[in-house]
Amino acid sequence: MSGARQQARGNGGIGMNGIILAARGLSKTYVQRSGRFGFGTTRVKALDDVNLEVKAGTTLAVVGESGSGKSTLARCLLQLQPLDAGEVLFEGQNLAALSGKALRAARRHLQMVFQDPFASLNPRMKVGDIVAEGLVIHGIGTAEQRRDSVARMLERVGLAAADMEKYPHQFSGGQRQRIGIARALVLEPKLVVCDEPVSALDVSIQAQILLLLKELQQEMGLSYLFISHDLRVVRHIADEVAVMHRGRIIEQGAVADLYAKPRQEYTRILLNSIPGRHRLAT
Amino acid sequence: MSELLCIDDLTVVPAADERRRLVDGVSMTLQAGRTTCIVGESGSGKSLTALSVMGLLPPTLRRISGSIRFQGLELTGLTNAQMCDVRGKRIGMIFQEPMTSLNPVLAVGFQVGESLTAHLGLKGDALKRRVAELLERVGIPPERAGSYPDELSGGQRQRVMIAMAIACEPAMLIADEPTTALDVTVQAQILALLAELKSRMNMGMLFITHDFGVVADIADDVVVMFRGQIVESGPVDAVLNRPQHPYTQALLDCVPDAEGRKPLKPIDYAWLNEAMA
């Protein structure tokens, strides 16, 4: 891990003492229609003064339950949704201040892996085209070079180069998530936001995908922002953890410390809810 | 302890290809007042076993052998009408997706009451009282009877599903991955609720899951399925602490532990095939 961290630092371009991504004072409020016929409105604070930092080459996990604001956080970090207040600094640059072209250039280095491997791949596109799409959009390489990169990436994530010619429905859930990972990583990003990447998978497949993500992190010097509601998974993938509750980050720290000595009652409740915690510990 | 359910040599195949055994010679028993977990990966045949018990196999599949006896009654020979009298009345069911299992245009109180009317003929005030009682028992304030499913959280919807399942005080409850779609804290609450209802009503529970963590929390007995077959079964402590079959061990090993002490270990199928040969 520390090797990957140093390598990433050595790549240059990372400002702020090895912090690759920093969020300062993020706020976002949704106005929802409410009441039986939608005549009323309710304001929901999805993000409430959220601050966090991802160190280059490491994994920051954001844990929380449905409605805690963790997915809104992911979308706002990638500028897929406008913020009400606050700024997102990627390698020291304020993403909101970037123009269309510069933002697109930055986005190449900010990729995302989604939760549902069934819904996030276009069923009418061949796997090769799905994985190559980012390269095409960013104008990287010739058609032939792109084909090579895609083939290499597919092999790297445990699929075969020949899988380029197949369609998503021909793959299992775990394999589809490998395709989703290949699509994100073929662009050689610096930071990958993983939004519940293993929660739709069986436990046995989960372990495979988590190990794959860890290996790729080491090899490519990646930084991860890993969003999850599963504290068992987070314990294995994260270096640092931020606990989100009702739009706020209520506690943050190194993973081993936070699990051993949670300071907040809510964190304790989360940890105590881990299934099998009291009987499977060996 | 009385034997509630007895499955003997159950085999299920696709109607189009009878050589592929999706459930292959499965035999197991369930006692009243106990919870048996069927644990396995997707495709292990665990859900098909449960669907066979309820007589709800999709038409593309066929049961080619096996007997399923419930309270001494052979279920496999029953007509659809006879089976309808067992399902929902003597056997309750809960599924994974509380979102899709509830009717979105009917108030939840009405949906809880449906089986009471159908099976027990309850109407009017008696029905209202019983629905309120059931909602209260699963931890939903009875005044929410008029709410619609979209006005409830995922956990509350699953509580409504449970109220529907236990409405006629069934002797057995079949729960197919009932907490997989829920948050961890909600999952813990629902597991606690199911365990409490099981003891209080002396139900037998057939609980299907892929997560050994959940098994550790809720099971009395465990049945481990792999590729349509039972590879190991026994009391929960024995299976968790002294697994006999290499697949059971492999499935236990790939559950991440909360302490981060043991390394992540995916199932090595090549090794497993050799170990099982």
XYZ file of C-alpha atoms in Angstrom:
559
model
C 0.000 0.000 0.000
C 2.663 2.515 0.970
C 4.499 1.704 -2.265
C 1.448 2.577 -4.285
C 1.024 5.744 -2.297
C 4.575 6.866 -2.993
C 4.292 5.987 -6.633
C 1.152 8.054 -6.928
C 2.833 10.970 -5.195
C 5.761 10.651 -7.537
C 3.423 11.053 -10.497
C 3.369 14.773 -9.767
C 0.440 17.085 -10.166
C -0.951 16.217 -6.761
C -1.157 19.319 -4.660
C -1.914 19.695 -0.987
C 0.457 17.160 0.561
C -0.700 14.024 -1.197
C -4.411 14.857 -0.947
C -5.889 13.980 -4.328
C -9.482 14.929 -3.604
C -10.811 17.337 -1.015
C -14.378 18.366 -0.323
C -14.961 21.551 1.647
C -18.293 22.466 3.179
C -20.509 20.585 0.709
C -24.205 21.247 1.101
C -27.125 20.087 -0.967
C -30.826 20.351 -0.202
C -33.544 18.639 -2.170
C -37.069 19.926 -2.290
C -39.457 17.001 -2.408
C -43.135 17.003 -3.144
C -45.005 15.478 -0.268
C -48.512 14.711 0.891
C -50.918 12.375 -0.816
C -51.291 14.447 -3.991
C -47.901 16.121 -3.940
C -49.216 19.590 -3.090
C -46.903 20.042 -0.128
C -43.126 20.285 -0.140
C -40.464 19.045 2.242
C -36.838 20.101 2.266
C -34.333 17.295 2.731
C -30.748 18.133 3.611
C -28.895 15.443 1.688
C -25.493 16.977 2.381
C -24.916 19.211 5.364
C -21.457 20.826 5.536
C -19.523 17.740 4.442
C -15.731 17.887 4.597
C -13.440 15.061 3.561
C -10.079 14.305 2.018
C -8.817 11.341 0.024
C -5.069 10.723 0.245
C -3.483 9.674 -3.025
C -3.150 5.913 -3.397
C -5.481 5.130 -0.490
C -9.124 4.250 0.034
C -11.566 6.413 1.922
C -14.805 4.596 2.635
C -17.993 6.505 3.257
C -20.419 4.330 5.219
C -24.027 5.062 5.927
C -27.521 3.730 5.458
C -30.121 4.492 2.795
C -30.951 8.157 2.877
C -27.751 9.158 4.666
C -26.647 11.164 1.620
C -23.746 8.979 0.548
C -24.845 8.549 -3.064
C -25.641 12.262 -3.367
C -22.103 12.852 -2.135
C -20.697 10.658 -4.914
C -22.686 12.458 -7.580
C -21.777 15.907 -6.278
C -18.081 15.054 -6.049
C -18.078 14.126 -9.737
C -20.048 17.273 -10.637
C -22.887 15.149 -11.924
C -25.164 17.224 -9.723
C -24.767 20.892 -8.751
C -23.947 21.772 -5.151
C -25.745 24.429 -3.131
C -22.531 25.350 -1.365
C -18.969 24.174 -0.959
C -16.194 23.205 -3.304
C -14.566 20.045 -4.598
C -10.823 20.213 -5.142
C -9.283 17.576 -7.372
C -5.491 17.778 -7.371
C -5.922 21.262 -5.966
C -8.233 22.449 -8.760
C -11.758 23.591 -7.968
C -13.898 21.407 -10.249
C -16.857 23.788 -10.243
C -14.662 26.549 -11.660
C -13.515 24.472 -14.633
C -14.992 25.192 -18.049
C -16.492 22.454 -20.228
C -13.242 21.411 -21.870
C -11.098 21.520 -18.758
C -13.778 19.698 -16.784
C -13.865 16.968 -19.395
C -10.098 16.624 -19.151
C -10.318 16.320 -15.363
C -13.148 13.794 -15.617
C -10.919 11.353 -17.409
C -9.078 11.004 -14.123
C -12.250 10.754 -12.061
C -14.151 7.588 -12.860
C -17.011 5.744 -11.277
C -18.012 2.117 -10.706
C -21.719 1.665 -10.098
C -23.726 -0.585 -7.816
C -25.966 -2.456 -10.153
C -24.033 -4.358 -12.795
C -27.333 -5.172 -14.495
C -28.582 -1.615 -14.892
C -25.322 0.200 -15.565
C -24.315 -1.511 -18.820
C -26.176 -0.695 -22.046
C -27.748 -4.018 -23.110
C -27.565 -3.144 -26.817
C -23.847 -2.441 -26.893
C -21.084 -4.989 -27.225
C -18.782 -5.193 -24.238
C -15.865 -3.948 -26.335
C -17.778 -0.797 -27.277
C -18.927 -0.227 -23.694
C -15.374 -0.363 -22.371
C -13.992 1.697 -25.290
C -16.612 4.440 -25.055
C -14.623 6.573 -22.622
C -11.530 6.345 -24.817
C -13.565 7.482 -27.817
C -15.128 10.383 -25.924
C -11.752 11.558 -24.693
C -10.200 11.040 -28.135
C -7.524 8.688 -26.857
C -5.605 6.556 -29.369
C -6.507 5.207 -32.803
C -9.245 2.631 -33.246
C -6.630 -0.096 -33.228
C -4.868 1.184 -30.122
C -8.199 1.458 -28.372
C -8.978 -2.155 -29.238
C -5.662 -3.212 -27.755
C -6.234 -1.242 -24.548
C -9.717 -2.704 -24.185
C -8.463 -6.254 -24.755
C -5.671 -5.785 -22.210
C -8.018 -4.246 -19.665
C -10.574 -7.046 -20.040
C -7.856 -9.612 -19.474
C -6.583 -7.654 -16.498
C -9.977 -7.780 -14.784
C -10.235 -11.536 -15.319
C -12.226 -11.701 -18.562
C -11.037 -12.708 -22.036
C -10.174 -10.416 -24.951
C -12.734 -12.322 -27.024
C -15.461 -11.150 -24.612
C -15.375 -7.825 -26.513
C -17.750 -9.298 -29.063
C -20.348 -10.379 -26.488
C -23.294 -8.524 -24.972
C -23.814 -7.797 -21.250
C -26.622 -10.343 -20.843
C -24.183 -13.138 -21.628
C -22.347 -12.495 -18.352
C -23.066 -13.216 -14.687
C -23.413 -10.437 -12.106
C -19.805 -10.733 -10.987
C -18.521 -10.703 -14.562
C -20.618 -7.649 -15.351
C -19.092 -5.847 -12.424
C -15.683 -6.729 -13.880
C -16.823 -5.083 -17.133
C -17.875 -1.996 -15.149
C -14.433 -1.894 -13.545
C -12.706 -2.292 -16.919
C -14.772 0.572 -18.327
C -13.679 2.855 -15.487
C -10.023 1.829 -15.426
C -9.263 1.751 -19.155
C -8.969 5.539 -18.953
C -6.168 5.200 -16.397
C -7.941 7.416 -13.893
C -6.394 8.679 -10.669
C -9.478 8.501 -8.512
C -12.338 6.026 -8.756
C -15.611 6.534 -6.930
C -17.055 3.093 -6.203
C -20.738 3.353 -5.261
C -21.711 0.090 -3.501
C -19.805 -1.951 -6.089
C -20.296 -5.326 -4.389
C -23.585 -5.014 -2.553
C -25.602 -6.650 -5.338
C -23.268 -9.657 -5.441
C -23.159 -12.999 -3.602
C -20.589 -13.190 -0.790
C -18.296 -15.491 -2.755
C -18.266 -13.105 -5.739
C -17.859 -10.116 -3.396
C -14.538 -11.428 -2.167
C -13.262 -11.828 -5.761
C -14.222 -8.294 -6.758
C -12.794 -6.746 -3.584
C -9.466 -8.508 -4.129
C -9.450 -7.361 -7.760
C -10.052 -3.751 -6.718
C -7.200 -3.986 -4.199
C -4.762 -5.446 -6.744
C -5.626 -2.799 -9.327
C -5.156 -0.092 -6.735
C -1.613 -1.267 -6.040
C -0.692 -1.701 -9.690
C -2.129 1.551 -10.962
C -1.634 3.699 -7.854
C -5.364 4.388 -7.711
C -7.222 6.288 -5.042
C -10.699 5.079 -4.148
C -13.682 6.760 -2.619
C -15.658 3.680 -1.634
C -19.309 4.077 -0.739
C -20.929 1.233 1.151
C -23.455 0.292 3.778
C -21.636 -2.952 4.565
C -19.166 -2.536 7.396
C -17.614 -5.951 6.859
C -16.655 -5.019 3.320
C -15.375 -1.617 4.393
C -13.138 -3.174 7.051
C -11.306 -5.028 4.307
C -11.006 -2.374 1.627
C -10.619 0.954 3.432
C -7.670 2.803 4.915
C -9.895 5.488 6.360
C -13.607 5.608 7.092
C -16.120 8.435 7.262
C -19.490 7.625 8.832
C -22.425 9.509 7.318
C -25.720 10.023 9.065
C -28.506 12.318 7.858
C -26.285 14.253 5.491
C -23.451 14.853 7.947
C -20.169 13.107 8.507
C -20.399 12.294 12.193
C -17.132 10.460 12.646
C -13.981 9.905 10.642
C -10.737 8.044 11.209
C -8.352 5.211 10.351
C -10.336 2.022 9.829
C -8.811 -0.097 12.610
C -9.150 2.701 15.202
C -12.697 3.529 14.296
C -13.823 -0.115 14.468
C -12.002 -0.709 17.733
C -13.023 2.543 19.431
C -16.090 4.134 17.874
C -16.767 7.508 19.486
C -20.321 8.068 18.295
C -23.355 6.112 19.435
C -24.564 5.739 15.835
C -21.251 4.204 14.779
C -21.563 1.742 17.665
C -25.077 0.785 16.524
C -23.815 0.215 12.980
C -20.963 -1.977 14.200
C -23.249 -3.978 16.472
C -25.618 -4.647 13.571
C -23.007 -6.543 11.566
C -24.576 -9.969 11.015
C -22.815 -12.820 12.787
C -20.478 -10.436 14.576
C -20.781 -12.193 17.906
C -20.518 -15.755 16.669
C -18.373 -15.698 13.568
C -15.425 -13.835 15.109
C -12.452 -16.172 14.971
C -40.294 -31.578 19.296
C -42.563 -32.499 16.445
C -41.583 -32.842 12.831
C -43.222 -30.088 10.847
C -41.813 -30.491 7.376
C -40.153 -33.459 5.798
C -38.640 -33.228 2.325
C -37.503 -36.521 0.876
C -35.392 -36.958 -2.279
C -36.610 -33.802 -4.027
C -35.331 -33.368 -7.587
C -36.200 -30.436 -9.840
C -35.185 -30.109 -13.493
C -35.930 -27.696 -16.354
C -38.811 -29.113 -18.393
C -36.721 -28.607 -21.523
C -33.634 -30.454 -20.293
C -34.271 -33.160 -17.734
C -30.622 -34.071 -17.321
C -29.777 -30.769 -15.609
C -30.625 -31.294 -11.976
C -31.226 -27.878 -10.405
C -32.285 -29.519 -7.158
C -30.764 -32.957 -6.871
C -32.051 -35.478 -4.339
C -32.589 -33.031 -1.480
C -33.847 -34.447 1.827
C -34.311 -32.435 5.009
C -36.616 -31.984 7.978
C -37.788 -28.948 9.921
C -38.953 -29.068 13.543
C -41.675 -26.873 15.037
C -40.225 -23.911 16.920
C -36.852 -24.111 15.157
C -35.199 -22.190 12.341
C -33.449 -24.044 9.563
C -31.267 -21.922 7.280
C -30.590 -23.082 3.755
C -27.341 -21.384 2.804
C -25.671 -21.370 -0.616
C -24.707 -19.200 -3.565
C -26.958 -18.083 -6.428
C -27.862 -21.135 -8.447
C -27.342 -23.581 -5.577
C -31.026 -24.564 -5.666
C -31.929 -23.059 -2.281
C -34.780 -20.891 -3.540
C -36.111 -23.645 -5.808
C -36.296 -25.944 -2.791
C -38.439 -23.364 -0.974
C -40.610 -22.735 -4.042
C -41.190 -26.490 -4.365
C -42.512 -26.606 -0.805
C -44.957 -23.827 -1.576
C -45.962 -25.398 -4.894
C -44.829 -22.260 -6.697
C -42.248 -23.637 -9.123
C -42.328 -21.710 -12.417
C -43.990 -23.664 -15.260
C -40.640 -24.079 -17.038
C -39.417 -26.338 -14.210
C -40.548 -29.789 -13.150
C -40.296 -31.826 -9.998
C -39.386 -35.305 -11.193
C -39.072 -36.973 -7.811
C -39.548 -36.413 -4.144
C -42.128 -36.155 -1.450
C -42.878 -33.066 0.654
C -44.843 -33.772 3.811
C -46.107 -30.882 5.929
C -47.764 -31.757 9.259
C -48.296 -35.236 7.874
C -49.975 -33.945 4.707
C -48.340 -34.846 1.392
C -48.148 -31.534 -0.501
C -46.942 -32.828 -3.859
C -50.231 -34.443 -4.869
C -52.482 -31.508 -3.951
C -54.593 -29.675 -6.494
C -54.097 -25.951 -6.874
C -57.247 -25.236 -4.867
C -56.116 -27.495 -2.022
C -52.683 -25.899 -2.058
C -54.239 -22.421 -1.832
C -55.786 -23.505 1.440
C -52.337 -24.375 2.845
C -50.398 -21.414 1.438
C -50.950 -18.236 3.398
C -52.921 -20.062 6.081
C -50.698 -22.818 7.373
C -47.501 -21.756 5.607
C -46.566 -18.051 5.570
C -44.098 -16.585 3.095
C -41.798 -13.554 2.961
C -39.670 -12.600 -0.003
C -36.621 -10.446 -0.622
C -38.167 -7.375 -2.213
C -40.751 -5.736 0.039
C -40.976 -3.011 -2.616
C -42.296 -5.280 -5.355
C -44.233 -7.765 -3.225
C -46.744 -5.190 -1.997
C -49.516 -3.742 -4.142
C -48.747 -0.009 -4.505
C -52.367 1.124 -4.897
C -53.793 -0.580 -1.814
C -53.436 0.613 1.793
C -51.182 -1.692 3.806
C -53.896 -2.420 6.375
C -56.121 -3.732 3.602
C -53.337 -5.970 2.308
C -52.692 -7.412 5.773
C -56.430 -8.084 6.093
C -56.824 -9.866 2.744
C -55.677 -13.278 3.926
C -57.737 -12.954 7.119
C -60.846 -12.502 5.002
C -59.905 -15.193 2.507
C -58.861 -17.888 4.988
C -60.711 -17.067 8.209
C -63.694 -15.100 6.905
C -63.007 -12.112 9.157
C -64.953 -8.914 8.340
C -65.838 -5.489 9.723
C -64.676 -4.520 13.194
C -63.216 -7.940 13.975
C -61.018 -7.641 10.871
C -59.963 -4.099 11.777
C -59.044 -5.125 15.299
C -57.012 -8.101 14.110
C -55.141 -5.998 11.506
C -54.285 -3.403 14.169
C -53.052 -6.189 16.463
C -50.868 -7.658 13.725
C -49.345 -4.313 12.781
C -48.587 -3.638 16.409
C -46.988 -7.034 16.803
C -44.522 -6.339 13.954
C -43.700 -2.884 15.286
C -45.840 -0.663 13.048
C -48.175 1.832 14.756
C -51.718 0.619 13.967
C -52.691 4.116 12.784
C -50.448 3.465 9.745
C -52.997 0.923 8.427
C -54.236 3.561 5.981
C -50.753 4.275 4.605
C -49.686 3.177 1.140
C -46.485 1.182 0.536
C -44.628 4.197 -0.943
C -45.170 6.098 2.300
C -43.226 3.471 4.256
C -39.493 2.793 4.469
C -37.988 -0.484 3.218
C -37.830 -1.879 6.754
C -41.434 -0.918 7.475
C -42.562 -2.569 4.235
C -40.802 -5.752 5.227
C -42.598 -5.551 8.602
C -45.906 -5.278 6.721
C -44.945 -8.357 4.680
C -44.236 -10.202 7.923
C -47.612 -9.126 9.360
C -49.279 -10.544 6.218
C -47.306 -13.779 6.491
C -48.184 -14.432 10.150
C -51.794 -13.175 9.888
C -53.363 -16.640 10.032
C -50.851 -17.896 12.617
C -49.175 -20.355 10.269
C -47.262 -23.312 11.653
C -44.383 -22.600 9.294
C -42.805 -19.479 7.841
C -40.697 -19.538 4.682
C -38.407 -16.524 4.360
C -36.390 -16.188 1.146
C -33.533 -13.674 1.675
C -35.892 -11.345 3.575
C -33.160 -8.943 4.717
C -30.801 -8.882 1.733
C -32.165 -5.595 0.370
C -32.133 -3.851 3.763
C -29.646 -1.657 5.608
C -27.571 -3.346 8.321
C -29.354 -1.802 11.292
C -32.760 -2.558 9.765
C -31.581 -6.074 8.949
C -30.660 -6.635 12.598
C -34.099 -5.411 13.697
C -35.958 -7.637 11.236
C -33.900 -10.697 12.215
C -34.668 -10.009 15.871
C -38.372 -9.622 15.082
C -38.476 -12.910 13.155
C -36.687 -14.764 15.952
C -39.090 -13.364 18.523
C -42.195 -14.238 16.480
C -40.858 -17.716 15.850
C -40.478 -18.418 19.573
C -43.700 -16.732 20.626
C -45.825 -18.492 17.993
C -43.808 -21.725 18.066
C -43.426 -21.576 14.279
C -40.931 -23.526 12.264
C -38.949 -21.207 10.007
C -37.252 -22.104 6.755
C -34.843 -19.231 6.139
C -32.905 -18.870 2.910
C -29.746 -16.798 2.699
C -26.326 -16.612 1.045
C -24.737 -14.902 4.034
C -23.172 -16.981 6.807
C -23.240 -13.885 9.008
C -27.035 -13.970 8.923
C -26.985 -17.746 9.486
C -24.941 -17.237 12.646
C -27.535 -14.781 13.942
C -30.752 -16.653 13.249
C -30.290 -20.385 12.602
C -30.845 -23.340 14.890
C -29.997 -25.784 12.130
C -28.134 -25.273 8.863
C -28.367 -26.929 5.472
C -25.568 -26.047 3.038
C -26.432 -26.394 -0.653
C -24.053 -26.465 -3.605
C -24.987 -27.137 -7.238
C -28.389 -28.496 -6.319
C -27.208 -30.863 -3.602
C -26.978 -30.727 0.159
C -23.302 -31.001 1.006
C -23.618 -30.605 4.759
C -26.270 -30.162 7.416
C -26.430 -30.013 11.181
C -26.931 -27.810 14.233
C -25.618 -24.273 13.702
C -22.749 -24.474 16.200
C -21.377 -27.632 14.675
C -21.531 -26.304 11.129
C -19.986 -22.934 12.019
C -17.255 -24.239 14.285
C -16.477 -27.625 12.812
C -17.465 -27.588 9.138
C -17.004 -31.038 7.628
C -17.311 -30.303 3.935
C -14.707 -28.301 1.976
C -17.460 -26.190 0.373
C -18.860 -25.177 3.774
C -15.373 -24.117 4.816
C -14.889 -22.175 1.563
C -18.225 -20.400 1.945
C -17.356 -19.477 5.542
C -13.932 -18.213 4.470
C -15.284 -15.734 1.937
C -17.447 -13.880 4.463
C -15.430 -10.789 5.419
C -14.975 -10.537 9.202
C -15.667 -7.303 11.022
C -12.286 -7.333 12.763
C -10.277 -7.517 9.550
C -8.202 -10.335 11.049
C -8.561 -12.957 8.377
C -7.673 -12.264 4.754
C -10.377 -12.203 2.082
C -10.533 -15.562 0.403
C -12.748 -16.101 -2.642
C -13.899 -19.648 -3.371
C -11.342 -21.532 -5.418
C -13.620 -23.693 -7.546
C -10.809 -25.622 -9.205
C -9.502 -26.649 -5.791
C -13.023 -27.402 -4.633
C -13.713 -29.672 -7.597
C -10.609 -31.634 -6.762
C -11.424 -31.794 -3.061
C -14.917 -33.058 -3.865
C -13.846 -35.585 -6.485
